[in-house]
Amino acid sequence: MTSTDLGPASAARFGDRSLFPGLEARVYANHAAISPPSRPVVEAVSRVLASYATRGASAFPTWMDQRARLKGKLARLIGARAEDLGLVQSTTRGVNDVALCFPWRAGDRVVLFEGEFPANVTPWQRAAALFGLEVVFLPVADLAAGEGPALARLEAELLRGARLVAVSAVEFQTGLRTPIAAMSALCHAHGAELFVDAVQACGATPVDVVASGVDYLACGGHKWMMAVEGTGFLYVSPDRVRALRPSVAGWLSHEDGIGFLFEGPGRLRYDRPVRAKADLVEGGNLNAMGFAAMEASLDLILALGVDAIHAHANAILDALEPALVSRGFTSLRSPDPARRSAILGVLPPEGVSVVTLAAAVNALGVACSTPDGVLRFSPHWPNAIGEVRGIVDAVDEALSAL
Ligand SMILES: Cc1ncc(COP(=O)(O)O)c(C=O)c1O
């Protein structure tokens, strides 16, 4: 059963949070941090537990098949083929998998961005220590200042001989969408590859790995995918997968790695080839409940359509942004619609502590967060345009109490 079989009572509707009956916040605008699970997600997790509780090990094939189906849907989400995806436990795990499996040569240079979320930095630093790489940082602020100068600075770095560039599709604090396609074209023109952390994009901001020439992409499930923690996926371009070294392989990464459990004696071997596919990263048993949750949520997202979700979130932000600016906040949102995600990051008026302000706004029932000192609002499909009034009232009340 898929969550789309659950009937109209479980259908997602823009601006309707009836699938989140227990949600405490009056306005939940914090999907860039962690999404609350919808009722279909909670039910999907319960179904997995119930099936193992009644059937034990014989439930396993059901959930293995479910994960294959999920990959088909994830492929639709990012414009890929299902066979180019592997399921992982987090964005970080996907970054690490590529960092450890990439066919490095000592002295290779990796270009990162100062100001990025550390998930897309630490694994490359560890790979640098392990494989003798050189890490180079470019300022992420370049990307905010304008596409042209940022791409020129990147090209200058690529001309020095970089092997891989790692960047986020959407910056976690400003919400700026990175010009991935232009970056990938530049990387490829200079013999480098592009790794994209898409956890702040997938589910609410369109991503097409093939159209934008992405080589690798990792995404966790607990933010805009609206699934749960402990889930994620990795995309590896079919042009790159054969060159990967299977450094993270486990017992389930082999071709026919599982037959010895079911097909009688003489099948236990250690020399079967490791799959030269993205799913080589699925080396052991996976988070069955988490991936059932991901499919249930993804069914809702695909039914609404990511383009429409992006437009809906931006209609909310179009109303919220000027209201905050008129109160002395500085918006970090791009004037260019093509560079907008579903995040609005603002800096508070002079002299106002963002931490104190956000604590007060949250206490008034408006869930938001403060990454890197930025006040961040991140609405998704269940938010309604009418909620903007509630956000602004909470901000006014919080400001007047400071
Ligand atoms: C851009 C970015 N990448 C990665 C992460 C962390 O992802 P994960 O916990 O799935 O590794 C976050 C936020 O938590 C983020 O904002």
Coordinates of C-alpha atoms and ligand atoms in Angstrom, one line a residue:
M1 CA 0.0 0.0 0.0
T2 CA 1.2 3.5 -0.7
S3 CA 0.1 6.6 1.1
T4 CA -1.8 7.7 -2.1
D5 CA -4.0 4.7 -1.4
L6 CA -5.2 6.2 1.8
G7 CA -8.0 8.2 0.3
P8 CA -9.0 11.9 0.2
A9 CA -8.8 12.4 4.0
S10 CA -5.0 12.1 3.6
A11 CA -4.7 14.4 0.6
A12 CA -2.4 17.4 1.0
R13 CA -3.9 20.8 0.3
F14 CA -2.0 24.1 0.1
G15 CA -2.5 26.1 3.3
D16 CA -4.3 23.3 5.1
R17 CA -2.6 21.8 8.2
S18 CA -5.3 19.3 9.0
L19 CA -2.8 16.5 8.4
F20 CA -0.8 17.9 11.4
P21 CA -3.4 17.6 14.1
G22 CA -1.0 17.6 17.1
L23 CA 1.2 20.5 16.0
E24 CA 1.6 22.9 18.8
A25 CA 3.0 26.0 17.1
R26 CA 0.3 28.4 15.9
V27 CA 2.4 29.0 12.8
Y28 CA 5.1 26.4 11.9
A29 CA 7.6 28.2 9.7
N30 CA 10.6 26.1 10.5
H31 CA 10.8 23.4 7.8
A32 CA 14.4 24.4 7.0
A33 CA 15.2 22.9 10.4
I34 CA 13.0 19.9 11.0
S35 CA 9.5 19.3 9.6
P36 CA 6.8 17.9 11.8
P37 CA 5.6 14.5 10.4
S38 CA 2.1 14.6 8.8
R39 CA -0.5 12.0 9.7
P40 CA 0.3 9.9 6.7
V41 CA 4.0 9.9 7.7
V42 CA 3.1 8.8 11.3
E43 CA 0.8 6.1 9.9
A44 CA 3.5 4.8 7.5
V45 CA 5.9 4.4 10.4
S46 CA 3.3 2.6 12.4
R47 CA 2.6 0.3 9.5
V48 CA 6.2 -0.8 9.3
L49 CA 6.3 -1.5 13.0
A50 CA 3.1 -3.4 12.9
S51 CA 4.2 -5.5 10.0
Y52 CA 7.5 -6.5 11.8
A53 CA 5.5 -7.0 15.0
T54 CA 3.2 -9.5 13.3
R55 CA 5.5 -11.0 10.7
G56 CA 9.0 -10.7 12.0
A57 CA 11.7 -11.4 9.3
S58 CA 9.1 -12.3 6.7
A59 CA 8.1 -8.6 6.6
F60 CA 11.6 -7.8 5.2
P61 CA 10.9 -8.3 1.5
T62 CA 7.8 -6.0 1.7
W63 CA 10.0 -3.1 2.9
M64 CA 12.8 -3.9 0.5
D65 CA 10.3 -3.6 -2.3
Q66 CA 9.0 -0.4 -0.8
R67 CA 12.4 1.1 -0.9
A68 CA 12.8 0.3 -4.6
R69 CA 9.4 2.1 -5.2
L70 CA 10.6 5.0 -3.1
K71 CA 13.7 5.4 -5.3
G72 CA 11.5 5.6 -8.4
K73 CA 9.7 8.5 -6.8
L74 CA 12.9 10.2 -5.6
A75 CA 14.1 9.9 -9.1
R76 CA 11.0 11.8 -10.3
L77 CA 11.7 14.4 -7.7
I78 CA 15.2 15.3 -9.0
G79 CA 15.0 14.3 -12.6
A80 CA 17.2 11.2 -12.3
R81 CA 16.9 7.5 -12.9
A82 CA 16.1 5.3 -9.9
E83 CA 19.3 3.2 -10.5
D84 CA 21.4 6.3 -9.9
L85 CA 20.2 6.7 -6.3
G86 CA 21.3 5.2 -3.0
L87 CA 19.5 5.5 0.3
V88 CA 21.5 6.9 3.2
Q89 CA 20.8 8.1 6.7
S90 CA 21.5 11.8 6.3
T91 CA 22.9 14.4 4.0
T92 CA 26.2 14.1 5.9
R93 CA 26.4 10.3 5.2
G94 CA 26.0 11.0 1.5
V95 CA 28.7 13.6 1.5
N96 CA 31.0 11.2 3.4
D97 CA 30.2 8.4 1.0
V98 CA 31.4 10.4 -1.9
A99 CA 34.3 11.9 0.0
L100 CA 35.6 8.4 0.9
C101 CA 34.9 6.8 -2.5
F102 CA 36.0 9.5 -4.9
P103 CA 39.1 8.4 -7.0
W104 CA 41.4 11.0 -5.4
R105 CA 45.0 11.6 -6.3
A106 CA 47.3 13.1 -3.7
G107 CA 47.5 16.8 -4.2
D108 CA 44.0 17.1 -5.7
R109 CA 42.3 20.4 -4.8
V110 CA 38.7 20.6 -3.4
V111 CA 36.9 23.9 -3.6
L112 CA 34.4 24.7 -0.7
F113 CA 32.5 27.7 0.4
E114 CA 33.2 29.7 3.6
G115 CA 29.8 30.3 5.1
E116 CA 28.3 26.9 4.1
F117 CA 26.7 24.5 6.6
P118 CA 29.5 22.3 8.0
A119 CA 27.9 19.1 6.7
N120 CA 29.3 20.0 3.3
V121 CA 32.8 20.9 4.7
T122 CA 33.8 18.4 7.4
P123 CA 33.8 15.3 5.2
W124 CA 36.0 17.0 2.6
Q125 CA 38.4 18.1 5.3
R126 CA 38.6 14.5 6.6
A127 CA 39.1 13.3 3.1
A128 CA 41.9 15.9 2.7
A129 CA 43.6 14.5 5.7
L130 CA 43.2 10.9 4.6
F131 CA 44.1 11.3 0.9
G132 CA 46.5 14.3 1.0
L133 CA 44.2 16.8 -0.7
E134 CA 44.2 20.6 -0.6
V135 CA 41.1 22.3 0.5
V136 CA 40.4 25.8 -0.8
F137 CA 37.6 28.1 0.5
L138 CA 35.8 30.7 -1.6
P139 CA 33.5 33.1 0.2
V140 CA 29.8 32.1 0.0
A141 CA 29.1 35.9 0.2
D142 CA 30.3 36.1 -3.4
L143 CA 27.2 34.1 -4.4
A144 CA 25.0 36.6 -2.6
A145 CA 26.8 39.6 -4.2
G146 CA 26.0 38.4 -7.7
E147 CA 26.3 35.4 -10.0
G148 CA 28.9 36.9 -12.4
P149 CA 31.6 37.8 -9.9
A150 CA 31.1 34.5 -8.0
L151 CA 31.4 32.5 -11.2
A152 CA 34.5 34.5 -12.2
R153 CA 36.1 33.8 -8.8
L154 CA 35.2 30.1 -9.1
E155 CA 36.7 29.9 -12.6
A156 CA 40.0 31.5 -11.4
E157 CA 40.2 28.7 -8.8
L158 CA 39.3 26.0 -11.4
L159 CA 42.1 27.3 -13.6
R160 CA 44.5 26.4 -10.8
G161 CA 43.4 22.8 -11.2
A162 CA 40.6 21.9 -8.9
R163 CA 39.2 18.3 -8.9
L164 CA 35.9 18.8 -7.1
V165 CA 33.6 21.7 -6.1
A166 CA 31.1 21.2 -3.2
V167 CA 28.3 23.6 -2.7
S168 CA 24.7 23.7 -1.4
A169 CA 21.8 24.1 -3.8
V170 CA 20.2 26.5 -1.3
E171 CA 22.2 28.4 1.4
F172 CA 20.9 27.5 4.8
Q173 CA 20.8 31.0 6.3
T174 CA 20.2 33.4 3.4
G175 CA 18.0 30.9 1.4
L176 CA 19.8 31.9 -1.8
R177 CA 19.6 29.4 -4.6
T178 CA 23.0 28.6 -6.0
P179 CA 23.4 28.8 -9.8
I180 CA 24.1 25.1 -10.0
A181 CA 23.8 24.6 -13.7
A182 CA 26.3 27.5 -14.4
M183 CA 28.7 26.1 -11.8
S184 CA 28.5 22.6 -13.2
A185 CA 29.2 23.9 -16.7
L186 CA 32.2 25.7 -15.4
C187 CA 33.5 22.7 -13.4
H188 CA 33.1 20.4 -16.4
A189 CA 34.8 22.9 -18.7
H190 CA 37.8 22.8 -16.4
G191 CA 37.9 19.0 -15.7
A192 CA 36.3 19.3 -12.2
E193 CA 33.2 17.6 -10.8
L194 CA 30.3 19.2 -8.8
F195 CA 28.9 17.9 -5.5
V196 CA 25.6 19.4 -4.3
D197 CA 24.1 19.4 -0.8
A198 CA 20.4 19.7 -1.6
V199 CA 18.9 19.3 1.8
Q200 CA 17.6 22.9 1.8
A201 CA 16.1 22.5 -1.7
C202 CA 14.5 19.1 -2.4
G203 CA 10.8 19.0 -1.6
A204 CA 10.2 22.7 -1.9
T205 CA 12.6 24.1 -4.5
P206 CA 12.9 22.5 -8.0
V207 CA 16.1 20.4 -8.6
D208 CA 16.9 18.6 -11.8
V209 CA 20.2 16.8 -11.6
V210 CA 20.5 15.9 -15.3
A211 CA 19.4 19.3 -16.7
S212 CA 21.8 21.1 -14.3
G213 CA 24.7 18.7 -14.8
V214 CA 25.1 17.7 -11.2
D215 CA 27.7 14.9 -10.6
Y216 CA 26.7 14.0 -7.0
L217 CA 23.9 15.2 -4.8
A218 CA 23.0 14.3 -1.2
C219 CA 19.8 15.2 0.7
G220 CA 18.4 14.4 4.1
G221 CA 14.8 13.6 4.7
H222 CA 13.8 15.6 7.8
K223 CA 13.6 19.1 6.3
W224 CA 11.7 20.0 3.1
M225 CA 11.1 16.3 2.3
M226 CA 9.0 16.3 5.4
A227 CA 10.0 12.7 6.4
V228 CA 12.0 12.0 9.5
E229 CA 15.5 12.1 10.8
G230 CA 17.8 9.2 9.9
T231 CA 16.8 9.2 6.2
G232 CA 18.3 10.6 3.1
F233 CA 19.5 9.8 -0.4
L234 CA 22.5 10.1 -2.6
Y235 CA 22.5 10.6 -6.4
V236 CA 25.6 9.7 -8.4
S237 CA 25.7 10.6 -12.1
P238 CA 26.0 7.5 -14.3
D239 CA 29.1 9.2 -15.9
R240 CA 30.9 9.2 -12.5
V241 CA 29.7 6.0 -10.7
R242 CA 32.2 3.6 -12.3
A243 CA 35.2 5.6 -11.2
L244 CA 34.1 5.5 -7.5
R245 CA 36.2 3.3 -5.2
P246 CA 33.8 1.2 -3.0
S247 CA 35.5 2.3 0.2
V248 CA 32.2 2.4 2.2
A249 CA 30.8 -1.0 0.9
G250 CA 29.2 -3.5 3.3
W251 CA 27.7 -6.9 3.0
L252 CA 24.6 -5.7 1.1
S253 CA 26.8 -3.8 -1.5
H254 CA 27.7 -7.0 -3.4
E255 CA 26.0 -8.3 -6.5
D256 CA 23.7 -11.0 -5.2
G257 CA 24.9 -10.2 -1.7
I258 CA 21.8 -11.7 0.0
G259 CA 21.2 -15.0 -1.7
F260 CA 23.2 -17.0 0.8
L261 CA 20.5 -16.4 3.4
F262 CA 17.8 -18.0 1.3
E263 CA 19.2 -20.3 -1.3
G264 CA 20.8 -23.2 0.6
P265 CA 24.5 -24.1 1.1
G266 CA 27.4 -23.1 -1.0
R267 CA 26.3 -19.5 -1.6
L268 CA 28.3 -17.8 1.1
R269 CA 31.2 -16.0 -0.7
Y270 CA 33.2 -12.9 -0.1
D271 CA 34.5 -12.3 -3.6
R272 CA 31.3 -11.2 -5.3
P273 CA 31.8 -7.8 -7.0
V274 CA 30.6 -4.7 -5.3
R275 CA 27.9 -3.0 -7.4
A276 CA 29.3 -0.2 -9.5
K277 CA 26.1 1.8 -8.7
A278 CA 25.1 4.5 -6.3
D279 CA 23.3 1.9 -4.1
L280 CA 26.7 0.5 -3.2
V281 CA 26.3 2.8 -0.2
E282 CA 23.5 0.6 1.1
G283 CA 25.9 -1.7 2.8
G284 CA 23.8 -2.9 5.6
N285 CA 20.2 -3.0 6.8
L286 CA 18.4 0.3 6.3
N287 CA 15.9 2.4 8.3
A288 CA 12.7 0.7 7.1
M289 CA 10.4 3.0 9.2
G290 CA 12.2 6.1 8.0
F291 CA 12.0 5.3 4.3
A292 CA 8.3 4.4 4.6
A293 CA 7.9 7.8 6.2
M294 CA 9.8 9.4 3.3
E295 CA 7.6 7.7 0.7
A296 CA 4.4 8.8 2.5
S297 CA 5.6 12.4 2.6
L298 CA 6.9 12.3 -0.9
D299 CA 3.6 11.1 -2.2
L300 CA 2.0 14.3 -0.9
I301 CA 4.8 16.5 -2.3
L302 CA 4.7 14.9 -5.7
A303 CA 0.9 15.2 -5.8
L304 CA 1.1 18.9 -5.1
G305 CA 4.1 19.4 -7.4
V306 CA 7.4 21.0 -6.3
D307 CA 7.0 24.0 -8.7
A308 CA 3.6 24.7 -7.1
I309 CA 5.0 24.3 -3.6
H310 CA 7.8 26.7 -4.4
A311 CA 5.3 29.2 -5.8
H312 CA 3.1 28.8 -2.7
A313 CA 5.9 29.3 -0.2
N314 CA 7.1 32.4 -2.2
A315 CA 3.6 33.9 -2.1
I316 CA 3.8 33.7 1.7
L317 CA 7.3 35.2 1.7
D318 CA 6.2 37.9 -0.8
A319 CA 3.8 39.1 1.9
L320 CA 6.1 38.5 4.9
E321 CA 9.3 40.1 3.5
P322 CA 8.0 43.7 3.0
A323 CA 6.2 43.6 6.4
L324 CA 9.5 42.8 8.1
V325 CA 11.5 45.3 6.0
S326 CA 9.1 48.0 7.0
R327 CA 9.9 47.2 10.6
G328 CA 13.6 47.7 10.2
F329 CA 14.7 44.2 9.2
T330 CA 17.2 43.6 6.4
S331 CA 16.1 40.9 4.0
L332 CA 18.6 38.5 2.6
R333 CA 16.2 37.3 -0.1
S334 CA 17.3 37.7 -3.7
P335 CA 15.4 40.3 -5.8
D336 CA 15.8 37.7 -8.6
P337 CA 13.0 35.1 -8.4
A338 CA 15.3 32.5 -10.0
R339 CA 17.6 32.7 -7.0
R340 CA 14.8 32.3 -4.4
S341 CA 14.1 29.1 -2.4
A342 CA 11.4 28.7 0.2
I343 CA 13.5 30.4 2.9
L344 CA 13.3 34.0 4.0
G345 CA 16.4 35.0 6.1
V346 CA 16.4 38.5 7.7
L347 CA 18.7 40.4 9.9
P348 CA 17.0 42.2 12.9
P349 CA 16.9 45.9 13.3
E350 CA 20.1 47.5 14.7
G351 CA 20.6 46.7 18.4
V352 CA 18.1 43.8 18.5
S353 CA 19.5 40.4 19.5
V354 CA 18.4 37.8 17.0
V355 CA 18.5 35.1 19.7
T356 CA 16.3 37.0 22.1
L357 CA 13.9 38.0 19.4
A358 CA 13.6 34.5 18.0
A359 CA 13.0 33.0 21.5
A360 CA 10.2 35.5 22.0
V361 CA 8.6 34.9 18.6
N362 CA 8.8 31.1 19.2
A363 CA 7.3 31.5 22.7
L364 CA 4.4 33.4 21.0
G365 CA 3.7 30.3 18.9
V366 CA 5.6 31.1 15.7
A367 CA 8.2 28.5 15.0
C368 CA 11.3 29.9 13.3
S369 CA 15.1 29.6 13.8
T370 CA 18.3 31.6 13.9
P371 CA 21.0 29.8 11.8
D372 CA 24.3 31.7 11.7
G373 CA 22.6 34.7 13.4
V374 CA 19.9 35.1 10.8
L375 CA 16.2 35.1 11.7
R376 CA 14.9 32.4 9.3
F377 CA 11.3 31.7 8.3
S378 CA 10.7 28.6 6.2
P379 CA 7.1 27.8 5.2
H380 CA 6.0 24.7 3.3
W381 CA 2.8 23.5 1.7
P382 CA 0.7 23.3 4.9
N383 CA 1.3 27.0 5.7
A384 CA -1.4 29.5 4.7
I385 CA -0.9 33.0 3.3
G386 CA -3.2 34.1 6.2
E387 CA -0.5 33.0 8.6
V388 CA 1.7 36.0 7.7
R389 CA -0.5 38.2 9.9
G390 CA 0.2 35.9 12.9
I391 CA 3.9 36.0 12.2
V392 CA 4.0 39.8 11.9
D393 CA 1.9 40.2 15.1
A394 CA 4.3 37.9 17.0
V395 CA 7.3 39.9 15.7
D396 CA 5.6 43.2 16.7
E397 CA 4.8 41.9 20.2
A398 CA 8.3 40.4 20.6
L399 CA 9.9 43.7 19.5
S400 CA 7.8 45.8 21.8
A401 CA 8.7 43.6 24.8
L402 CA 12.5 43.8 24.2
Ligands
LIG1 C1 22.7 23.0 4.0 C2 22.7 21.9 5.0 N1 23.3 20.8 4.8 C3 23.3 19.8 5.7 C4 22.5 19.9 6.9 C5 22.5 18.7 7.8 O1 22.0 17.6 7.2 P1 22.1 16.1 7.8 O2 21.8 16.3 9.3 O3 21.0 15.4 7.0 O4 23.4 15.6 7.5 C6 21.8 21.1 7.1 C7 21.0 21.3 8.3 O5 20.8 20.6 9.3 C8 21.9 22.1 6.2 O6 21.2 23.3 6.3

